[in-house]
mmCIF file of C-alpha atoms and ligand atoms in Angstrom:
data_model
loop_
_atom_site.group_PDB
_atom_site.id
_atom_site.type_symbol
_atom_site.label_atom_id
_atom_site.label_comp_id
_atom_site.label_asym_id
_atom_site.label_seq_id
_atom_site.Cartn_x
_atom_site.Cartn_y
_atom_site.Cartn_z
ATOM 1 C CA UNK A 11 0.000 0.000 0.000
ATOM 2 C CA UNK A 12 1.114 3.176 -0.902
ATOM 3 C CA UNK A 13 1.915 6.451 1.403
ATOM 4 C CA UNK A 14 -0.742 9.057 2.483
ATOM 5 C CA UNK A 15 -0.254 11.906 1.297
ATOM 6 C CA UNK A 16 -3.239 13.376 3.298
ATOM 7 C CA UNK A 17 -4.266 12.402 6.478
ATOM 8 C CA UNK A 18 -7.382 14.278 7.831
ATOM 9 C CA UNK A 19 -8.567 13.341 11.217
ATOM 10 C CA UNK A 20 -11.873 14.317 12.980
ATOM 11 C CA UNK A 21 -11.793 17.646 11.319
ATOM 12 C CA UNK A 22 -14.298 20.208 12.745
ATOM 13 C CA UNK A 23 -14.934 23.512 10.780
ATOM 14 C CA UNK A 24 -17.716 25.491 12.746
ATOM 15 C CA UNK A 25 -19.087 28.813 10.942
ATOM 16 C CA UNK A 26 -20.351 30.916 14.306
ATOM 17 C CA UNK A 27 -23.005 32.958 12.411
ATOM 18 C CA UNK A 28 -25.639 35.063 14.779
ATOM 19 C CA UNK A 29 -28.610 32.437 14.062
ATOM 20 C CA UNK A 30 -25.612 29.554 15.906
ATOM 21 C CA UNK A 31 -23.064 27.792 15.259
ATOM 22 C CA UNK A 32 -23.113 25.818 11.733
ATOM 23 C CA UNK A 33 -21.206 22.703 12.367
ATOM 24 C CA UNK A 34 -20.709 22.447 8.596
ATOM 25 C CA UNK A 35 -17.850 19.890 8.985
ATOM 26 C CA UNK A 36 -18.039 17.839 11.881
ATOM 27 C CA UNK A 37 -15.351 14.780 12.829
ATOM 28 C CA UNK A 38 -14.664 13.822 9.345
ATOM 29 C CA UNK A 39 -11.367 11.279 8.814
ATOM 30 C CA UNK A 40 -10.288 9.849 5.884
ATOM 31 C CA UNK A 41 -6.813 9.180 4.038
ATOM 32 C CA UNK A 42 -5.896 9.549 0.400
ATOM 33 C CA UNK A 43 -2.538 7.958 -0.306
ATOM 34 C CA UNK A 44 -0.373 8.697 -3.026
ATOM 35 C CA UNK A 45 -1.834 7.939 -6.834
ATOM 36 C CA UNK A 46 -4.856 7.452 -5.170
ATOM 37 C CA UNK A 47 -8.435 9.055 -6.043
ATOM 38 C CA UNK A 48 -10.805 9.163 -3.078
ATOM 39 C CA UNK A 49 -14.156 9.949 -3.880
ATOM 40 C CA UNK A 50 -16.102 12.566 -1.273
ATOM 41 C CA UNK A 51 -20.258 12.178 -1.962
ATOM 42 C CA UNK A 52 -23.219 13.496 -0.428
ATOM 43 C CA UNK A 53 -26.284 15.529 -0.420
ATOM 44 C CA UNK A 54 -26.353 19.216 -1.295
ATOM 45 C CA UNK A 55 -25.332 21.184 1.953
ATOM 46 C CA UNK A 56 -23.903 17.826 3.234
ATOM 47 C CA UNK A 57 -20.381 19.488 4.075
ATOM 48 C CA UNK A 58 -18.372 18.776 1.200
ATOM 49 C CA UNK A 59 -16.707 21.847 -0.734
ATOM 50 C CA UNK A 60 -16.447 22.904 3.230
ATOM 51 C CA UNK A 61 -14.007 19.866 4.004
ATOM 52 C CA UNK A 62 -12.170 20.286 0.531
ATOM 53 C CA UNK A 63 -11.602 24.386 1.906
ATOM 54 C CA UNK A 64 -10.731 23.230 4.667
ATOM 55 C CA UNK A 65 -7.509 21.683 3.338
ATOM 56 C CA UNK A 66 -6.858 24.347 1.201
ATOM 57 C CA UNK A 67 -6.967 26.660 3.945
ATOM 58 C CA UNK A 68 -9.783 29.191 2.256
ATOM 59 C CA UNK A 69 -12.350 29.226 5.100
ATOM 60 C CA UNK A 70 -13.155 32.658 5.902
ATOM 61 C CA UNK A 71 -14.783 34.223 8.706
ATOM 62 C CA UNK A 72 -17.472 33.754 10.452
ATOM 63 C CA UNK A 73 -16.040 29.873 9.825
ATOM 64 C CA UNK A 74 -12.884 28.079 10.791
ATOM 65 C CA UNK A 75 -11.219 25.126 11.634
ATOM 66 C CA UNK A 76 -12.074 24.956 15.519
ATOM 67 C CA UNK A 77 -10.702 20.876 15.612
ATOM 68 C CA UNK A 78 -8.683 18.193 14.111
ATOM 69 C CA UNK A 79 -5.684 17.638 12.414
ATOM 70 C CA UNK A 80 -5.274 17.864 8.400
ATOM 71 C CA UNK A 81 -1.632 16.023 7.621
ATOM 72 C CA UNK A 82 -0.240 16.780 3.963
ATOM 73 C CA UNK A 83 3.143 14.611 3.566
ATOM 74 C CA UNK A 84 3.069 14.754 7.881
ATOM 75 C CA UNK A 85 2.646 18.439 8.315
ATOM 76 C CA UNK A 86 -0.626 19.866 9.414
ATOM 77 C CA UNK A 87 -2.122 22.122 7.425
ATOM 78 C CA UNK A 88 -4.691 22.847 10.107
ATOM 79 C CA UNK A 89 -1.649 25.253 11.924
ATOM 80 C CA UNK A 90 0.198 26.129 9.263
ATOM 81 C CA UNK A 91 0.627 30.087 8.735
ATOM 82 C CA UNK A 92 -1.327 31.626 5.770
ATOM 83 C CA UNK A 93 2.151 32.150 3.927
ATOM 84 C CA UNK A 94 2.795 28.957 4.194
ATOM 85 C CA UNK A 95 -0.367 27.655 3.018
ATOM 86 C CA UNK A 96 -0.151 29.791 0.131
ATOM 87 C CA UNK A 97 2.721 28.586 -0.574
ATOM 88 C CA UNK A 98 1.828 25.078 -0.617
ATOM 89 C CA UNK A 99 -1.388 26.364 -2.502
ATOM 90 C CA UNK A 100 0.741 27.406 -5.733
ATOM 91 C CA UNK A 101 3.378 24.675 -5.627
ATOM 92 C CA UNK A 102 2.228 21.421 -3.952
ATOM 93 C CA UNK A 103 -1.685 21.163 -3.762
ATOM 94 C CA UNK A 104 -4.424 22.694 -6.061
ATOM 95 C CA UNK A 105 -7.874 22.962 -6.321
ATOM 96 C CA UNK A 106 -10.190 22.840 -9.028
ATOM 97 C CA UNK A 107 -13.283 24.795 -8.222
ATOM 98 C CA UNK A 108 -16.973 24.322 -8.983
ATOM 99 C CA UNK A 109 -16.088 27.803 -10.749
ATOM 100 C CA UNK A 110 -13.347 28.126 -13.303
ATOM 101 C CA UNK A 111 -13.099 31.900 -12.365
ATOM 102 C CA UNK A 112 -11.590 30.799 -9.351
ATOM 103 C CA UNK A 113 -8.517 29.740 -10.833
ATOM 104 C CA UNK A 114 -8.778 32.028 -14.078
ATOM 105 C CA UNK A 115 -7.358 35.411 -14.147
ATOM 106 C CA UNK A 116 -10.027 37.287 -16.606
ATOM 107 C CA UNK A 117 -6.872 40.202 -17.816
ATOM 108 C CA UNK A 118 -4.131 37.426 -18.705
ATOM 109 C CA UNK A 119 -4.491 35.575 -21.865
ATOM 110 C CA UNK A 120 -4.485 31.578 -21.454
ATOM 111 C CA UNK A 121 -0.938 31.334 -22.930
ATOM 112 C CA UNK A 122 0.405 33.889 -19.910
ATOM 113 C CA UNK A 123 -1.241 32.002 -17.275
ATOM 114 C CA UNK A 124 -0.506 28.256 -18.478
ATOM 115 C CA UNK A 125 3.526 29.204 -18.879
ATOM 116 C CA UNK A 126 3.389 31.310 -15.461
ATOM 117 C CA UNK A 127 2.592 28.182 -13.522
ATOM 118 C CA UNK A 128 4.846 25.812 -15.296
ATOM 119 C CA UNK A 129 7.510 28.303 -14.712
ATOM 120 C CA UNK A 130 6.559 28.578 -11.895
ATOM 121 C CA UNK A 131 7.578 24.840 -11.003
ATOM 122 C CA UNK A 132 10.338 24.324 -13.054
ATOM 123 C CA UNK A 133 13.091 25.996 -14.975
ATOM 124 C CA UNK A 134 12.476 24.826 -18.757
ATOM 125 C CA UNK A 135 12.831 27.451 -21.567
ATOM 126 C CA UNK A 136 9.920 29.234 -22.459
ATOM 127 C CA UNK A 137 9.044 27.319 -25.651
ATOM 128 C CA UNK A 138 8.784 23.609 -23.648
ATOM 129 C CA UNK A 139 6.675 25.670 -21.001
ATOM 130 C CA UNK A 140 4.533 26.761 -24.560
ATOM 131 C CA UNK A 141 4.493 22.942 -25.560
ATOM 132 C CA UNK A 142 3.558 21.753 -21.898
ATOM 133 C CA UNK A 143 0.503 24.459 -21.903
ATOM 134 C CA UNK A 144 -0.938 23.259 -25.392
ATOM 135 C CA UNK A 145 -0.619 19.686 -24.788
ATOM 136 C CA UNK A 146 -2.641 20.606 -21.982
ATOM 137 C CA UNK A 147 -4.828 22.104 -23.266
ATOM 138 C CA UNK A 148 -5.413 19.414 -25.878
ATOM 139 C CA UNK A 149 -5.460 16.546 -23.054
ATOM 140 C CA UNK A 150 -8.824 18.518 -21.752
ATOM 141 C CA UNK A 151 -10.409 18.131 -25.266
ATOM 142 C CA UNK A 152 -9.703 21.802 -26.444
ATOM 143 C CA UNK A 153 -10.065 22.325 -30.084
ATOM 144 C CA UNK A 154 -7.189 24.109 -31.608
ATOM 145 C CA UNK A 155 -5.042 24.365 -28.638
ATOM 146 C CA UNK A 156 -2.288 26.624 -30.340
ATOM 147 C CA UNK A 157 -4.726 29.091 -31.037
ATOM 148 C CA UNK A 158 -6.594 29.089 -28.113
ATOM 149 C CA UNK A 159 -3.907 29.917 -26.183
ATOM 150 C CA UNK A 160 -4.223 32.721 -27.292
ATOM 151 C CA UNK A 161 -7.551 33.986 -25.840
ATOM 152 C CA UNK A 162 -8.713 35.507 -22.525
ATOM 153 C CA UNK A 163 -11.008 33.730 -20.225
ATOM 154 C CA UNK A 164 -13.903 35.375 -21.461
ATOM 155 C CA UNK A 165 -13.608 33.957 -24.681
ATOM 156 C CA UNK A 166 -14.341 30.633 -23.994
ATOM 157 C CA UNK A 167 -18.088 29.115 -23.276
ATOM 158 C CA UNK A 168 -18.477 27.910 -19.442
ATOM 159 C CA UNK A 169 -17.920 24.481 -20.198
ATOM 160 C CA UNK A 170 -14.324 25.147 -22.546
ATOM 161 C CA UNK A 171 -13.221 27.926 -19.185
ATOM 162 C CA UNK A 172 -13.862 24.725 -16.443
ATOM 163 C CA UNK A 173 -11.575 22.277 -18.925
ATOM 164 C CA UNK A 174 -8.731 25.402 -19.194
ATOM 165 C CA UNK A 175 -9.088 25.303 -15.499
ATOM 166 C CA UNK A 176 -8.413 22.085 -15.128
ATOM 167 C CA UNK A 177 -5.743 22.137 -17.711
ATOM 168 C CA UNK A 178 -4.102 24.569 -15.303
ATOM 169 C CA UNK A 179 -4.088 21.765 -12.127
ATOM 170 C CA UNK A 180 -2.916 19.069 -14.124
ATOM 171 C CA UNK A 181 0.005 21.363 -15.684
ATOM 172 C CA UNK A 182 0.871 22.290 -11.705
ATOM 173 C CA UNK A 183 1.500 18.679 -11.116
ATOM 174 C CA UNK A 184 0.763 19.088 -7.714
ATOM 175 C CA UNK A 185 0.748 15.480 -5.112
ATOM 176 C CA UNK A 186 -2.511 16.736 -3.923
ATOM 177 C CA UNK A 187 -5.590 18.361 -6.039
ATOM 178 C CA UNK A 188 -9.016 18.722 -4.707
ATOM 179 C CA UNK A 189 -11.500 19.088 -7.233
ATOM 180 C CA UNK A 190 -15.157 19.805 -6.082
ATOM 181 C CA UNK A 191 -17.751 18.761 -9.199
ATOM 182 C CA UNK A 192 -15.596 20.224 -11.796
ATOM 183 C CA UNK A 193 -17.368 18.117 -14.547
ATOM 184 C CA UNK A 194 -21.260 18.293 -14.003
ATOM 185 C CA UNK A 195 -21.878 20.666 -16.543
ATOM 186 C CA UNK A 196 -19.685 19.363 -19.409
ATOM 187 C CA UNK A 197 -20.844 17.164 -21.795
ATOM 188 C CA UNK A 198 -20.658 12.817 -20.674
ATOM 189 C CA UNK A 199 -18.067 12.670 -23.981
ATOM 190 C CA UNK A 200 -15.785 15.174 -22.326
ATOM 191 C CA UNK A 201 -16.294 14.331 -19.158
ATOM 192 C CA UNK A 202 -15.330 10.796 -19.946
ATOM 193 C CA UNK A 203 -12.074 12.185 -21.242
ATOM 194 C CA UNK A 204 -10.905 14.062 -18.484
ATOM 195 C CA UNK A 205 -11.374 11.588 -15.784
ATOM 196 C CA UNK A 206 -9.410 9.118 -18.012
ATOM 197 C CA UNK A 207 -6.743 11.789 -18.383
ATOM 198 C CA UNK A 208 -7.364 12.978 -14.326
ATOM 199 C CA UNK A 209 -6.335 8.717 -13.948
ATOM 200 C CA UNK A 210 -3.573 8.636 -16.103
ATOM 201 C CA UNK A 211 -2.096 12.067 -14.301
ATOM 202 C CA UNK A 212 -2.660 10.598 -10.263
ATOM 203 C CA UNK A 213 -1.079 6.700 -11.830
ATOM 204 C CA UNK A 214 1.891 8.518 -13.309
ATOM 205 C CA UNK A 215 3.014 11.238 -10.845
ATOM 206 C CA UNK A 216 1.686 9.798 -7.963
ATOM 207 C CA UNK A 217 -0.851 12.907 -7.503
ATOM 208 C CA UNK A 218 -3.554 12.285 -4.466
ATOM 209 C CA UNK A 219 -7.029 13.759 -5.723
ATOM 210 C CA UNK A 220 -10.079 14.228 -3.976
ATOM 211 C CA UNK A 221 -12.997 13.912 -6.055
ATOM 212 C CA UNK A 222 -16.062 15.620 -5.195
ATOM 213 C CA UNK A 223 -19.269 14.709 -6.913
ATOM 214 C CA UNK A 224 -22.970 13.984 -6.663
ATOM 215 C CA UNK A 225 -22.366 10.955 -9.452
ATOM 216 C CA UNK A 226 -21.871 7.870 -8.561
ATOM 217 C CA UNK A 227 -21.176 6.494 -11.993
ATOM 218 C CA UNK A 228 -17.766 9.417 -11.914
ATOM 219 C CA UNK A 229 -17.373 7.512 -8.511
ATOM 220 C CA UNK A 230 -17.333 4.144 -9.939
ATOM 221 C CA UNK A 231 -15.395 4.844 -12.573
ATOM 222 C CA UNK A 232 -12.597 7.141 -10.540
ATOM 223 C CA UNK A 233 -12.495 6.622 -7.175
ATOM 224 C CA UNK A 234 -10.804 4.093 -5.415
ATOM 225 C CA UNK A 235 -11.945 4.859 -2.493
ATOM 226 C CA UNK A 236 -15.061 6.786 -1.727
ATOM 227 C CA UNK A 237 -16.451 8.396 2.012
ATOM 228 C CA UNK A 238 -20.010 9.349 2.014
ATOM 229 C CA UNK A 239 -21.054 12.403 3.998
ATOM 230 C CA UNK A 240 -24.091 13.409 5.547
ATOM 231 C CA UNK A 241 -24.735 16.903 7.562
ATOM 232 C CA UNK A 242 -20.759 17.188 8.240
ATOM 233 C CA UNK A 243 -19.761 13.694 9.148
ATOM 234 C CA UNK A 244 -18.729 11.105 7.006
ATOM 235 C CA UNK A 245 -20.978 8.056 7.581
ATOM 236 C CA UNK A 246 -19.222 5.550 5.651
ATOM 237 C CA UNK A 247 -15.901 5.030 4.240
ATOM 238 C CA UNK A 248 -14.514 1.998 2.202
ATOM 239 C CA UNK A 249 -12.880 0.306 -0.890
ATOM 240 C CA UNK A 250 -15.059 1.902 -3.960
ATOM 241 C CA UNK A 251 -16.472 -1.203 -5.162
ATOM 242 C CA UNK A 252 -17.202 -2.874 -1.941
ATOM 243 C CA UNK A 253 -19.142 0.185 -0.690
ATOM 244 C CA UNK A 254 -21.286 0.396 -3.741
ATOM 245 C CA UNK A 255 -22.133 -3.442 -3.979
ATOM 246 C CA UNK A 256 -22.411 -3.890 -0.279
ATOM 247 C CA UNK A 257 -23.341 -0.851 1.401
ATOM 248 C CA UNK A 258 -22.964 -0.950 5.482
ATOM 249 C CA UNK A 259 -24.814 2.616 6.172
ATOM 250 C CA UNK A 260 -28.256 2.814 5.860
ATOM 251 C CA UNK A 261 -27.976 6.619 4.207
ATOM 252 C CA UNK A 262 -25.558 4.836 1.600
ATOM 253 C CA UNK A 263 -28.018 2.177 1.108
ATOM 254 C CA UNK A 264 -30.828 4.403 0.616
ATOM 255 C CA UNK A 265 -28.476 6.725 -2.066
ATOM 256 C CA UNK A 266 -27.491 3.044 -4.009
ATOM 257 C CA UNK A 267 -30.525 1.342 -4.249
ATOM 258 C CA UNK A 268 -30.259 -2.001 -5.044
ATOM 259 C CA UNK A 269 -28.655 -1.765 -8.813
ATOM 260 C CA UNK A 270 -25.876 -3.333 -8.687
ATOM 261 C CA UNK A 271 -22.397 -1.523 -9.174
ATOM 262 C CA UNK A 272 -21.571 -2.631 -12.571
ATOM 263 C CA UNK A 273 -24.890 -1.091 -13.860
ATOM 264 C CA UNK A 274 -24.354 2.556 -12.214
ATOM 265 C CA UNK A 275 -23.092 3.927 -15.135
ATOM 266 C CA UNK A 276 -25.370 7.134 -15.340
ATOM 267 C CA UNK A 277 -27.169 6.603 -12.614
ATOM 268 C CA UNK A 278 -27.535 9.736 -10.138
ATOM 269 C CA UNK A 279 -28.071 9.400 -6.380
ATOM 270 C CA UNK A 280 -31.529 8.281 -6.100
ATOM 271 C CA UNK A 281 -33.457 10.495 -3.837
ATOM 272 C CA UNK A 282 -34.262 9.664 -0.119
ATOM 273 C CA UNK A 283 -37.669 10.484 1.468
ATOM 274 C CA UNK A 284 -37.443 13.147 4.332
ATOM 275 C CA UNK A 285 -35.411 16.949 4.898
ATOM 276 C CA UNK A 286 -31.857 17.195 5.247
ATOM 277 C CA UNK A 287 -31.789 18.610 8.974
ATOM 278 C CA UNK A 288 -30.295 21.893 9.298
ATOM 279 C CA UNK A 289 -26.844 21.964 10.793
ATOM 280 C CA UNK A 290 -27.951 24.396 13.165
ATOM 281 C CA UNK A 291 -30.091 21.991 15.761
ATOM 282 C CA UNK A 292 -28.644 18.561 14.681
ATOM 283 C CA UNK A 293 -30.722 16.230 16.716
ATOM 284 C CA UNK A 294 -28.814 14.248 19.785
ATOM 285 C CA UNK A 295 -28.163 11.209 18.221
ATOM 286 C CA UNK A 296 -27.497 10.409 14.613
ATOM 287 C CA UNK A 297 -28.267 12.667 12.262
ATOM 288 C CA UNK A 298 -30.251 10.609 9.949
ATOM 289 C CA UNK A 299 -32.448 9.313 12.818
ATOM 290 C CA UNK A 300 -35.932 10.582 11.178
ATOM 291 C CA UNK A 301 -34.954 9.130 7.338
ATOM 292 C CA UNK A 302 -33.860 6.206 8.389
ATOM 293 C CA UNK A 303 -35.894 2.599 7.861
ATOM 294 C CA UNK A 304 -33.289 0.760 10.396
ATOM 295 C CA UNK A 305 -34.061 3.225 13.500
ATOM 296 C CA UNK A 306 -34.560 2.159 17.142
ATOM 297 C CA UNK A 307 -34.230 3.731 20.192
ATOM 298 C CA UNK A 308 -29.999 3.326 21.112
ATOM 299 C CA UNK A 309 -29.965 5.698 17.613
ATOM 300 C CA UNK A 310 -31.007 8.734 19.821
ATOM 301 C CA UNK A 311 -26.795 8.181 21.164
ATOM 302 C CA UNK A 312 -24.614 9.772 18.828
ATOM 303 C CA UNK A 313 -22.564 6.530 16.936
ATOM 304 C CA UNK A 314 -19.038 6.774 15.942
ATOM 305 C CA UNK A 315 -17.429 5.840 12.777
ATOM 306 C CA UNK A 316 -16.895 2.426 13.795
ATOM 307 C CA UNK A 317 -15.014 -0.306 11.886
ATOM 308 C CA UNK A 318 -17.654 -3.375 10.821
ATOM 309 C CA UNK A 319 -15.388 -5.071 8.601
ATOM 310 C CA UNK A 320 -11.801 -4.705 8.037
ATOM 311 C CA UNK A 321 -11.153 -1.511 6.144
ATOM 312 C CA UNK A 322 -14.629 -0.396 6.046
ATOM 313 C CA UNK A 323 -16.247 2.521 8.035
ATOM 314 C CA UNK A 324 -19.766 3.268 9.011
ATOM 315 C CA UNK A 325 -21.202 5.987 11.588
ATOM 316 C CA UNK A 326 -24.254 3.549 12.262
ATOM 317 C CA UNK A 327 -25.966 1.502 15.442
ATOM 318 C CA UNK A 328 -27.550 -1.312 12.950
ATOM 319 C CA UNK A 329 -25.591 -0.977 9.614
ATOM 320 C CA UNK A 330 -26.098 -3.745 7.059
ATOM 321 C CA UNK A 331 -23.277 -5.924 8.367
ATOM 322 C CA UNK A 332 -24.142 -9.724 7.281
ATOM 323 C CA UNK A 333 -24.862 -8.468 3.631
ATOM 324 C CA UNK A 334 -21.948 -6.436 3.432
ATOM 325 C CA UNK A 335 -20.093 -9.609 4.843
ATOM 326 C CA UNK A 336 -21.390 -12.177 2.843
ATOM 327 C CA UNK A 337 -19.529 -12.365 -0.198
HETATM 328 N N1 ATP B 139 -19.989 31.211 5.038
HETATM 329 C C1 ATP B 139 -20.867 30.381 5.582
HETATM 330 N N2 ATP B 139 -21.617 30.757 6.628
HETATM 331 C C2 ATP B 139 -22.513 29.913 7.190
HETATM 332 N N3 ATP B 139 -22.721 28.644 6.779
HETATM 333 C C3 ATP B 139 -22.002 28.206 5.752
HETATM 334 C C4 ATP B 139 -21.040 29.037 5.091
HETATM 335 N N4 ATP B 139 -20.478 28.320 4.081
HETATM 336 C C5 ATP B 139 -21.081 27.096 4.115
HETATM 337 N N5 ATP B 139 -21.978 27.038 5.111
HETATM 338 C C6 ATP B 139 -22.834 25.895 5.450
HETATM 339 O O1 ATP B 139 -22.070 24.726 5.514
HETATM 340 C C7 ATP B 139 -22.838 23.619 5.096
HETATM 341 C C8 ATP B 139 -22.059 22.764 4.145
HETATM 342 O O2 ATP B 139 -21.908 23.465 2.925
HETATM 343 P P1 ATP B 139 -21.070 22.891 1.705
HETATM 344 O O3 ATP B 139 -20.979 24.002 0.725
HETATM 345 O O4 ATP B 139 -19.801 22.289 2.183
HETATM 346 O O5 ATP B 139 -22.021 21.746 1.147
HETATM 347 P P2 ATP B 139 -21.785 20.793 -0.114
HETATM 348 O O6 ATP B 139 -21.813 19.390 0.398
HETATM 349 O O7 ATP B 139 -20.560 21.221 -0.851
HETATM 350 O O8 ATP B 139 -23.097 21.049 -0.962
HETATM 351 P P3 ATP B 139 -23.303 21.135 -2.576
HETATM 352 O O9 ATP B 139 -23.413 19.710 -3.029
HETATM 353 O O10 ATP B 139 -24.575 21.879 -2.716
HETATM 354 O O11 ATP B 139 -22.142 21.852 -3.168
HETATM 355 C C9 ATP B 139 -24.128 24.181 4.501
HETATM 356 O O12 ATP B 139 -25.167 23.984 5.419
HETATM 357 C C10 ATP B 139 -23.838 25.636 4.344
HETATM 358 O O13 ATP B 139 -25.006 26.391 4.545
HETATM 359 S S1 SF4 B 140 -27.523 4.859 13.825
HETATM 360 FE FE1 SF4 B 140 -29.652 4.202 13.775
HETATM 361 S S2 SF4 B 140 -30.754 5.901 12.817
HETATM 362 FE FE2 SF4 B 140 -28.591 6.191 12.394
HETATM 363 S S3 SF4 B 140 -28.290 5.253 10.428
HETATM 364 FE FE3 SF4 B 140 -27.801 3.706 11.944
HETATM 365 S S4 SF4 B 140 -29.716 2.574 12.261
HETATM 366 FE FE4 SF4 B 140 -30.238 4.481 11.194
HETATM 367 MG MG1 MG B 141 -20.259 22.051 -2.732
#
């Protein structure tokens, strides 16, 4: 097995707003280790671009990180200064964000920006940084790379900004990259492409990636390992392809239905009766006490992410332990 690159452990990130205190991320662990995609799912609001912030160290006020420990290659981002972190922001981890103008500087044209950041990393003459940028480009599915790098951000549609953008974390080679839904509104074709070239990248250089999504068939296809969250806490965690076919939690159940893995290409998460409870007055207990079909009364204690089966997590009283054991 290979090394983690990033260790988070029961990471807390609070936002004290004057209606409470929004426990937005609330004891979440997981590992990625190096080459490895994890996959981070759950329900809108469930805590997720919070956690990948987190990491980056871009939670602003009224929020921050009020517990827990976030180790990148053994230091802990969670107490590192902001020069640091920005430092390690531009050289060793990047994020792609849900919005391409995050990364995109609207007055440079794409040719400045994509041979800024591979000069930034290494010293190559300008024409290999030029070379780097277009086959870049290209690997993202962009028509016409040469003279595309030649445009400003606002040239490009939506969907041709988000591939630049990731063309830009891919060219940073970074061991870590967080990317939160990056490909929901691009086209399956194109989407299908950049995962496989997203692969390729973490295989080759060893790059750790978190992958958030609310599609299970990018999860399938990507991940290898995937943690499912639910109002801040992850509630189970596990080897991809043994969490989909046997699901321990019953959230994760509910989300998987009973289709089989191998037949979740294209299939969204399914839709579970009941609200989301706000992160404002979580009930005592577990959080998914009034959704859930496998309730009973010791569910009104709070349960801790426990380990059922070797390597694989659930935050559950009565999880689904002799299917997910049977083979
Ligand atoms: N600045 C803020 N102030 C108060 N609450 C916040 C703030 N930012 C996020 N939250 C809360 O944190 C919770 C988690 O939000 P987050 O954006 O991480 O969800 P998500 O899982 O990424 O959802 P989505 O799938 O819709 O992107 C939400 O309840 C949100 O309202
Ligand atoms: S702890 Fe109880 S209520 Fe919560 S998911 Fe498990 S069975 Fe359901
Ligand atoms: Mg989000």
């Amino acid at each position: 097995m290979s090394a983690a690159t990033l260790e988070v452990r029961n990471l807390c990130t609070h936002f004290f707003t004057r209606a409470g205190v929004v426990k937005a991320v609330d004891d979440v662990s997981f590992t990625v280790r190096r080459g490895q995609v994890l996959g981070l799912v759950g329900e809108s609001g469930s805590g997720k671009t919070v956690t990948g912030f987190s990491i980056m160290g871009l939670v602003d006020a009224p929020g921050r990180i009020v517990s827990g420990s976030i180790l990148f290659q053994g230091k802990d981002l969670a107490t590192v200064s902001e020069e640091e972190m920005r430092h390690l922001r531009g050289n060793r981890i990047a994020m792609i964000f849900q919005d391409p103008m995050m990364t995109l500087n609207p007055v440079l044209r794409i040719d400045t920006q994509m041979i800024e950041t591979v000069l930034a990393h290494e010293k190559v003459p300008e024409e290999e940084a030029r070379r780097r940028a277009r086959d870049a480009l290209g690997m993202v599915g962009i028509p016409s790379p040469e003279e595309r790098l030649k445009s400003y951000p606002h040239q490009f549609s939506g969907g041709m900004r988000q591939r630049v953008a990731i063309a830009i974390a891919l060219l940073h080679r970074p061991d870590l990259i967080v990317a939160d839904e990056p490909t929901t509104a691009l086209d399956v074709t194109i989407q299908g492409q950049i995962l496989a070239e997203v692969q390729k990248l973490c295989a080759t250089t060893g790059t750790a990636m978190i992958w958030i999504t609310h599609d299970l068939s990018v999860v399938a296809g990507l991940a290898d390992d995937i943690a499912v969250m639910y109002a801040g806490k992850v509630v189970e965690y596990g080897d991809v392809g043994e969490v989909l076919d046997k699901p321990l939690h019953p959230y994760t159940h509910g989300l998987i239905g009973s289709v089989p893995s191998r037949n979740k290409r294209g299939e969204p998460l399914r839709q579970i009766p009941g609200m989301t409870p706000s992160l404002l007055n979580l009930p005592e207990g577990c959080a998914f006490r009034a959704r859930c079909p496998r309730a009973q009364a010791d569910c009104a204690q709070r349960p801790e992410l426990t380990e059922w089966l070797p390597a694989r997590f659930a935050r559950c009283h009565h999880p689904h332990r002799e299917e997910a054991a049977a083979a």
